[in-house]
């Protein structure tokens, strides 16, 4: 009798479940082929994380990361490739990202192709390409100064090192190479006015070339010698505020250079360290940045000053300066270690830092210096260079 | 080629070592070594010992990042990739354009100019990543930089590993 009652109760329960399932509507049939898009201007807290894929360089990529979110599914907004130690720059005014990369027809062998790939920022689609002179473009650790926009973002200047040094000029409207500017003995491209470019020279000077509307050369001038590339080298990566490039030096000083639009004028250098801090010096890969408040940031190493071979090691703190006052306004102690940094735009800057001990990235508040979060597991392996969204 | 992970690990290890009780001794030893490298060399006196022929001309393992030739290297050691300290692995192509370093050979007390030739044409070896930046300069000094891909003048730009070839005795300044 008891068994019969249980059996009836079980049947009743199953019946109720079945009824409930019949009442709940099934999932709607979904369309296929949906592709997400991104906003026309990426929000201030988005960063472009360049993973150079050091162990398999043909697979370099840039991940678009929303650092306000707390799960990987929300943080990763998209990705585009930058093959074989490529370089890239975002042109917000054009809604485009320019990536210089290299391919071989058989992977690591075969015919070589150097190409400027143009991505649109909304779809992250390759919308155009410009074939570049083969075997010339700079190929190495990611650099922010290997590409430079000019002439109202209508031209792109591309640094070449083969190892002779030149600049390839690309007309972004025509999607065509305009020509090549020789910069013998000098390297990289620093914006100098809208029609000028400067380059850092092995002999301790800066070259400035100003171009005409047709891309031909209007003027060429060398600065005075202001550093010794053997004895007192500066890093090639400046923080830039109000047309002054602040080059950190191996010896813990900073060398400002005024970009006048027609020349590069070295100014008086000053130490980043204070009394009792003489062992500190900048160190790392992407070692500096600037914010919209006019402050400059340097990744600092407590043991690097005067120690040969320590300049790429990274550091344990970020120091923030008011460059006009030559005054440090903030120290940001890192959770573990830093290799590269980038600063977001806006009045409330955030600092994203590569932590090389586990190759994650960490977010810090640029106003208070407080640690906000660690971001990892987004497919990164070697995020060597970071850029804030423009 | 540039690498970074070993350098960071080494940096962390150095920091830890410097905080250990041996700190004073290690620092003193380091000072002696650095000082020795800057002193004028006396090869005649060094070679005058009775057992000179039996001494090894080089000591250490060429698969070890601390090997003397690697003082300015940055990349995967070819000796871990099927090559050796001065040769490329099979089927790769040695770059004819290089960066150089000046390294001290503790076995004979001489400083040597080392040519760091990248081996090219295959994917990154991935073994024995080693970064020692002694004398390294930013790429505006191409002759002294390990931050660029030196697979220049080769049929392929793909970086595989780095060799360290002795190309001469360094002149003293």
XYZ file of C-alpha atoms in Angstrom:
563
model
C 0.000 0.000 0.000
C 2.821 2.333 0.892
C 4.622 1.425 -2.306
C 1.515 2.207 -4.338
C 1.204 5.667 -2.698
C 4.840 6.504 -3.419
C 4.443 5.418 -7.009
C 1.421 7.663 -7.472
C 3.202 10.589 -5.882
C 6.199 10.098 -8.173
C 4.008 10.020 -11.252
C 2.284 13.202 -10.133
C 5.592 14.952 -9.632
C 6.860 13.927 -13.056
C 3.626 15.106 -14.589
C 3.992 18.510 -12.952
C 7.553 18.838 -14.274
C 6.518 17.915 -17.770
C 3.707 20.445 -17.618
C 6.092 23.140 -16.464
C 8.491 22.338 -19.338
C 5.599 22.500 -21.800
C 4.583 25.896 -20.460
C 8.144 27.426 -20.593
C 8.784 28.616 -24.154
C 11.795 27.126 -25.913
C 14.772 29.275 -26.867
C 14.228 31.284 -30.005
C 16.081 30.216 -33.115
C 19.055 32.532 -33.461
C 20.459 34.061 -36.595
C 23.977 33.081 -37.571
C 26.690 35.359 -38.783
C 26.488 37.956 -36.040
C 29.763 39.865 -35.754
C 30.263 42.313 -32.910
C 31.413 45.883 -33.461
C 33.175 48.420 -31.292
C 32.439 52.066 -30.525
C 33.786 54.691 -32.891
C 36.011 56.024 -30.174
C 37.270 53.572 -27.640
C 36.511 54.620 -24.033
C 39.294 56.106 -21.950
C 39.764 52.978 -19.857
C 40.426 50.781 -22.868
C 43.991 49.792 -23.663
C 45.683 48.204 -26.649
C 47.899 45.400 -25.362
C 50.629 44.415 -27.813
C 51.564 40.783 -27.322
C 54.641 40.382 -29.502
C 54.463 36.573 -29.116
C 58.163 36.401 -28.434
C 58.286 32.620 -28.652
C 56.438 32.501 -31.997
C 56.785 35.910 -33.504
C 54.651 35.393 -36.563
C 51.651 35.288 -34.225
C 52.020 38.754 -32.724
C 48.711 40.391 -31.846
C 47.109 43.373 -30.181
C 44.243 42.802 -27.739
C 41.697 45.573 -27.167
C 41.058 45.464 -23.438
C 38.346 47.129 -21.342
C 40.000 47.484 -17.945
C 36.828 48.561 -16.140
C 35.410 45.061 -16.337
C 36.126 42.154 -14.016
C 35.708 39.074 -16.179
C 37.649 38.056 -19.232
C 34.454 37.810 -21.249
C 33.801 41.481 -20.658
C 37.397 42.686 -20.733
C 38.395 41.396 -24.152
C 36.762 43.525 -26.826
C 38.625 42.205 -29.829
C 42.029 41.572 -31.358
C 44.038 42.148 -34.497
C 47.313 40.519 -35.580
C 50.681 42.213 -35.995
C 52.967 39.640 -37.547
C 56.710 39.199 -36.987
C 57.649 41.834 -34.440
C 55.401 44.416 -36.019
C 54.488 47.883 -34.834
C 51.206 49.760 -34.760
C 49.667 53.154 -34.089
C 46.055 54.239 -33.636
C 44.708 57.267 -35.503
C 41.530 58.165 -33.671
C 40.750 60.980 -36.098
C 40.584 58.491 -38.942
C 38.997 55.627 -37.060
C 41.899 53.491 -38.165
C 44.802 51.545 -36.745
C 47.976 51.158 -38.773
C 50.082 48.031 -38.359
C 53.398 47.388 -40.072
C 54.100 43.694 -40.343
C 56.009 41.072 -42.305
C 55.044 37.775 -43.886
C 56.806 35.026 -45.772
C 54.839 33.004 -48.300
C 55.756 29.737 -46.573
C 55.496 30.915 -43.003
C 59.099 31.426 -41.955
C 60.513 31.027 -45.474
C 59.664 31.940 -49.012
C 59.016 35.319 -50.587
C 59.006 38.148 -48.036
C 56.271 40.753 -47.959
C 56.411 43.885 -45.794
C 53.041 45.525 -45.562
C 51.160 48.324 -43.871
C 47.816 46.854 -42.822
C 45.009 49.307 -42.141
C 42.356 48.251 -39.630
C 39.144 50.126 -38.994
C 38.549 50.602 -35.300
C 34.808 49.831 -35.337
C 34.934 46.478 -37.102
C 38.566 45.601 -36.427
C 38.667 44.560 -40.056
C 41.580 44.968 -42.431
C 40.186 47.535 -44.838
C 43.286 48.280 -46.893
C 46.970 47.598 -47.198
C 50.020 49.249 -48.665
C 52.905 47.081 -49.804
C 56.134 48.494 -48.419
C 59.682 48.324 -49.780
C 60.878 44.875 -48.862
C 63.433 44.257 -46.140
C 63.604 47.764 -44.756
C 61.127 48.272 -41.960
C 62.370 48.321 -38.372
C 61.853 44.922 -36.798
C 62.584 44.495 -33.131
C 61.174 44.906 -29.690
C 57.909 46.867 -29.949
C 58.478 50.617 -30.037
C 56.080 53.546 -29.886
C 58.481 55.661 -31.933
C 58.737 53.407 -34.975
C 55.603 54.953 -36.532
C 54.408 58.540 -36.557
C 51.373 60.311 -38.017
C 51.994 63.584 -39.841
C 50.270 66.276 -41.868
C 46.928 66.176 -40.073
C 46.997 62.384 -39.928
C 47.128 62.203 -43.719
C 50.627 60.719 -43.763
C 52.246 57.893 -41.904
C 56.005 57.874 -41.356
C 57.541 54.414 -40.959
C 61.020 53.930 -39.489
C 63.338 51.657 -41.471
C 66.485 49.949 -40.197
C 68.131 47.593 -42.656
C 70.558 48.516 -40.920
C 70.813 51.759 -42.888
C 68.153 54.086 -41.563
C 65.432 55.849 -43.535
C 61.775 56.817 -43.193
C 59.137 55.560 -45.601
C 56.366 58.088 -46.086
C 52.864 56.746 -46.832
C 49.929 58.799 -48.113
C 47.025 57.438 -46.076
C 44.432 58.981 -48.388
C 45.896 57.452 -51.525
C 47.004 54.326 -49.681
C 50.355 54.596 -51.415
C 54.029 55.046 -50.640
C 55.068 58.643 -51.282
C 58.789 58.300 -50.881
C 61.683 57.747 -48.565
C 63.515 60.208 -46.348
C 67.124 59.307 -45.536
C 68.145 59.791 -41.911
C 71.673 58.329 -41.943
C 73.112 57.626 -38.534
C 69.822 58.448 -36.844
C 66.904 56.345 -35.687
C 63.198 56.395 -34.887
C 60.619 59.097 -35.544
C 59.610 61.807 -33.096
C 56.791 64.176 -33.984
C 58.028 67.714 -34.500
C 55.198 69.946 -35.588
C 52.735 68.703 -38.146
C 55.195 68.527 -41.034
C 58.383 67.696 -39.244
C 60.024 64.589 -37.910
C 63.032 64.245 -35.679
C 65.339 61.284 -35.168
C 67.841 60.352 -32.478
C 71.408 60.030 -33.729
C 74.274 57.814 -32.630
C 76.545 60.823 -32.290
C 74.379 62.319 -29.545
C 72.419 64.799 -31.670
C 68.893 64.955 -33.063
C 68.113 65.382 -36.725
C 64.985 67.283 -37.743
C 63.563 67.115 -41.255
C 60.620 69.323 -42.252
C 58.646 68.318 -45.324
C 56.711 70.245 -47.946
C 53.111 69.498 -48.879
C 54.256 67.108 -51.587
C 56.505 65.199 -49.200
C 59.711 66.713 -50.504
C 62.250 68.021 -48.073
C 61.912 71.618 -46.948
C 64.663 71.778 -44.353
C 67.104 69.573 -42.497
C 68.915 70.590 -39.324
C 70.984 68.870 -36.662
C 70.892 69.793 -32.998
C 73.948 70.275 -30.874
C 75.403 67.195 -29.177
C 73.537 66.605 -25.915
C 74.378 63.044 -24.895
C 77.086 60.409 -25.323
C 75.673 57.164 -26.672
C 78.556 55.207 -25.159
C 79.069 56.830 -21.786
C 75.745 58.472 -20.909
C 73.062 57.036 -23.180
C 69.453 58.084 -23.097
C 66.539 55.785 -23.737
C 64.927 56.197 -27.147
C 61.452 56.358 -25.579
C 60.379 59.783 -24.333
C 57.317 60.936 -22.448
C 55.928 63.938 -24.322
C 54.075 66.928 -22.856
C 53.442 70.248 -24.602
C 55.841 69.506 -27.455
C 58.678 68.703 -25.094
C 60.059 65.167 -25.283
C 61.404 63.997 -21.930
C 64.002 61.319 -22.628
C 64.928 59.263 -19.554
C 68.619 58.451 -19.308
C 70.495 55.387 -18.099
C 71.967 57.468 -15.276
C 68.614 58.346 -13.713
C 68.305 61.805 -15.200
C 65.787 63.081 -17.725
C 66.785 64.991 -20.834
C 64.075 67.345 -22.161
C 64.148 68.261 -25.848
C 61.856 70.984 -27.187
C 60.246 70.145 -30.505
C 59.807 73.559 -32.092
C 58.330 72.425 -35.371
C 61.531 73.114 -37.247
C 64.243 71.839 -34.893
C 64.929 69.800 -31.781
C 66.391 71.948 -29.023
C 67.937 70.131 -26.068
C 67.191 71.706 -22.702
C 68.847 71.322 -19.314
C 68.643 67.823 -17.882
C 67.598 67.112 -14.301
C 67.690 64.088 -11.997
C 64.656 61.917 -11.415
C 66.091 60.735 -8.121
C 66.332 62.694 -4.916
C 68.816 62.670 -2.105
C 69.461 59.122 -0.960
C 67.921 57.693 -4.130
C 71.011 57.814 -6.341
C 70.867 54.092 -7.112
C 67.505 54.471 -8.871
C 67.219 54.709 -12.656
C 64.601 54.019 -15.321
C 64.525 50.456 -16.599
C 62.288 48.279 -18.743
C 60.780 48.248 -22.225
C 57.816 50.615 -22.362
C 59.269 52.642 -19.532
C 57.356 55.883 -19.662
C 54.171 57.751 -20.486
C 52.299 60.966 -20.021
C 48.778 61.950 -19.022
C 46.342 64.701 -19.964
C 47.177 66.500 -16.732
C 50.663 67.175 -18.069
C 52.416 64.691 -15.806
C 55.110 62.228 -16.921
C 55.597 58.659 -15.691
C 58.765 56.571 -15.464
C 59.269 52.930 -14.513
C 62.080 52.938 -11.957
C 64.562 50.318 -10.760
C 66.221 50.723 -7.358
C 69.502 49.130 -8.462
C 69.910 50.112 -12.094
C 71.818 53.368 -11.809
C 75.407 52.847 -12.841
C 75.021 49.085 -13.282
C 75.825 47.973 -16.820
C 73.139 45.786 -18.348
C 70.296 46.694 -15.985
C 68.447 49.100 -18.278
C 66.006 46.552 -19.659
C 65.271 44.719 -16.415
C 62.140 46.651 -15.440
C 61.421 48.122 -12.042
C 59.487 47.963 -8.815
C 57.961 51.452 -8.822
C 56.504 54.048 -11.135
C 57.429 57.638 -10.388
C 55.168 60.447 -11.558
C 56.522 63.968 -12.113
C 55.330 67.475 -12.740
C 57.893 68.239 -15.470
C 57.581 72.011 -15.243
C 58.256 72.012 -11.525
C 60.736 69.131 -11.910
C 59.020 67.665 -8.898
C 57.923 64.105 -8.179
C 54.250 64.113 -7.320
C 53.582 60.409 -6.808
C 55.304 57.095 -6.229
C 53.424 53.992 -7.319
C 54.834 50.839 -5.705
C 54.023 47.873 -7.924
C 52.594 44.633 -6.599
C 55.487 42.593 -8.000
C 57.483 44.079 -10.876
C 56.914 46.123 -14.002
C 58.286 45.871 -17.527
C 56.126 48.278 -19.553
C 53.467 50.844 -18.781
C 50.808 52.922 -20.507
C 48.654 55.751 -19.209
C 45.018 56.264 -20.146
C 43.668 59.571 -21.429
C 41.382 61.854 -19.427
C 41.308 63.660 -16.111
C 41.386 60.448 -14.087
C 44.302 58.562 -15.608
C 44.815 54.892 -15.033
C 48.141 53.144 -15.463
C 48.355 49.693 -17.006
C 51.575 47.827 -16.273
C 53.008 44.584 -17.613
C 53.977 42.329 -14.716
C 56.692 40.091 -16.203
C 56.775 37.679 -13.292
C 53.601 36.065 -14.641
C 53.023 38.128 -17.828
C 49.769 39.527 -16.542
C 48.857 43.213 -16.638
C 47.986 45.305 -13.615
C 45.899 48.436 -13.311
C 46.772 51.317 -10.983
C 45.115 54.623 -10.201
C 47.233 57.397 -11.691
C 46.011 59.954 -9.139
C 46.400 57.972 -5.928
C 48.811 55.255 -6.975
C 46.579 52.567 -5.533
C 46.464 49.105 -7.029
C 43.124 48.394 -8.693
C 43.259 44.940 -10.240
C 45.234 42.267 -11.994
C 44.081 41.201 -15.455
C 45.204 37.902 -16.908
C 44.013 34.885 -18.838
C 43.010 36.945 -21.868
C 45.211 34.977 -24.247
C 48.353 36.973 -23.578
C 51.821 35.448 -23.420
C 54.307 38.291 -23.748
C 52.475 41.642 -23.534
C 55.579 43.714 -24.115
C 54.088 47.061 -25.052
C 50.897 48.777 -23.956
C 49.065 51.789 -25.341
C 46.102 53.687 -23.970
C 43.177 54.085 -26.373
C 43.298 57.472 -28.136
C 67.240 39.523 -30.493
C 65.741 40.896 -27.387
C 64.372 38.762 -24.604
C 63.347 39.558 -21.117
C 62.081 36.674 -19.031
C 65.454 35.328 -17.992
C 66.627 38.834 -17.277
C 63.728 39.380 -14.977
C 64.185 36.102 -13.219
C 67.865 36.827 -12.901
C 67.088 40.271 -11.584
C 64.801 38.862 -8.952
C 67.376 36.260 -8.008
C 70.038 38.937 -7.699
C 67.839 40.985 -5.458
C 67.218 37.990 -3.253
C 70.913 37.140 -3.193
C 71.835 40.657 -2.211
C 69.542 40.441 0.752
C 71.148 37.244 1.975
C 73.912 37.152 4.616
C 76.501 36.458 1.917
C 75.828 39.887 0.531
C 79.082 41.425 1.642
C 81.192 38.668 0.164
C 79.309 38.572 -3.127
C 79.503 42.285 -3.568
C 83.183 42.307 -2.775
C 83.795 39.508 -5.268
C 81.785 41.356 -7.878
C 83.856 44.455 -7.292
C 87.056 42.505 -7.768
C 85.814 40.994 -11.018
C 84.635 44.300 -12.388
C 87.868 45.906 -11.377
C 89.904 43.164 -12.978
C 88.143 43.636 -16.280
C 89.214 47.251 -16.411
C 92.870 46.651 -15.617
C 95.456 46.449 -18.413
C 95.906 42.839 -19.391
C 99.189 41.076 -18.995
C 98.944 38.120 -21.355
C 102.667 37.400 -21.290
C 102.776 37.101 -17.560
C 99.602 35.081 -17.560
C 100.980 32.708 -20.150
C 104.265 32.208 -18.389
C 103.052 29.537 -16.008
C 104.380 26.014 -16.483
C 100.967 24.457 -16.975
C 99.704 26.889 -19.604
C 99.264 24.256 -22.284
C 97.042 22.163 -20.096
C 94.731 25.004 -19.094
C 91.392 25.156 -20.871
C 91.039 28.105 -23.211
C 87.427 28.489 -22.176
C 85.519 27.352 -19.142
C 81.842 26.908 -18.458
C 78.974 25.480 -20.457
C 77.857 27.144 -23.664
C 74.275 26.191 -22.831
C 74.454 28.269 -19.665
C 73.380 31.916 -19.823
C 76.327 32.799 -17.577
C 78.809 31.500 -20.166
C 81.414 34.200 -20.716
C 80.671 34.811 -24.413
C 77.076 35.723 -23.735
C 77.755 38.979 -21.864
C 75.719 41.062 -24.328
C 73.469 38.406 -25.806
C 69.719 38.500 -25.926
C 67.753 35.612 -27.305
C 67.650 31.831 -27.562
C 71.075 30.206 -27.278
C 71.883 28.305 -30.477
C 73.834 25.788 -28.401
C 70.457 24.637 -27.073
C 68.871 24.550 -30.518
C 71.048 22.153 -32.524
C 73.890 24.598 -33.079
C 76.708 25.686 -30.812
C 78.100 28.859 -29.330
C 79.509 29.785 -32.744
C 77.370 27.873 -35.227
C 73.768 27.816 -36.357
C 71.432 24.824 -36.152
C 70.955 22.710 -39.283
C 68.849 24.265 -41.999
C 69.015 27.794 -40.709
C 70.821 30.768 -42.192
C 73.366 32.868 -40.283
C 72.838 36.603 -40.496
C 75.875 38.374 -41.956
C 74.971 41.579 -40.113
C 75.366 41.559 -36.343
C 75.733 43.444 -33.143
C 78.863 43.055 -31.071
C 79.829 42.887 -27.446
C 83.108 42.848 -25.577
C 83.303 39.944 -23.129
C 85.924 38.909 -20.628
C 87.178 35.331 -20.892
C 88.063 34.284 -17.362
C 90.085 31.330 -18.633
C 92.805 33.457 -20.233
C 92.087 36.872 -18.754
C 91.554 38.527 -22.125
C 88.681 40.591 -23.411
C 87.260 39.490 -26.754
C 85.012 41.070 -29.335
C 82.007 38.819 -29.750
C 79.807 38.906 -32.820
C 76.240 37.892 -32.043
C 74.986 36.361 -35.252
C 71.307 35.526 -35.385
C 70.317 32.290 -37.053
C 67.261 32.727 -39.222
C 64.646 31.044 -41.345
C 62.805 28.928 -38.801
C 60.437 29.750 -35.934
C 61.870 30.827 -32.596
C 63.851 27.991 -31.015
C 62.271 28.597 -27.635
C 65.043 26.962 -25.595
C 67.613 28.588 -23.315
C 66.273 32.118 -23.390
C 69.104 34.331 -22.209
C 69.395 38.066 -21.770
C 72.527 39.829 -20.563
C 72.653 43.435 -21.665
C 76.217 44.381 -20.751
C 77.242 47.164 -23.088
C 73.885 47.076 -24.826
C 72.659 50.402 -26.162
C 69.329 51.497 -27.646
C 68.788 50.874 -31.357
C 70.090 54.322 -32.302
C 73.413 52.549 -31.812
C 72.742 49.598 -34.122
C 76.251 48.228 -33.651
C 75.614 47.758 -29.955
C 71.952 46.891 -29.719
C 70.291 43.569 -29.110
C 66.800 45.053 -29.281
C 66.357 44.468 -32.988
C 65.912 41.399 -35.131
C 69.300 40.883 -36.725
C 67.965 38.590 -39.421
C 69.061 41.251 -41.878
C 70.599 40.344 -45.189
C 69.127 36.867 -44.924
C 66.495 35.308 -47.158
C 64.132 35.003 -44.191
C 63.407 37.524 -41.477
C 62.283 34.811 -39.074
C 64.455 34.721 -35.941
C 65.472 31.308 -34.617
C 68.420 31.705 -32.186
C 71.636 33.636 -31.516
C 75.248 32.478 -31.750
C 78.251 34.166 -30.143
C 81.321 34.115 -32.376
C 84.781 35.249 -31.243
C 86.000 37.697 -33.886
C 89.079 39.094 -32.196
C 90.860 40.210 -29.067
C 89.542 43.541 -27.835
C 91.919 46.467 -27.781
C 92.378 48.090 -24.427
C 91.462 51.770 -24.296
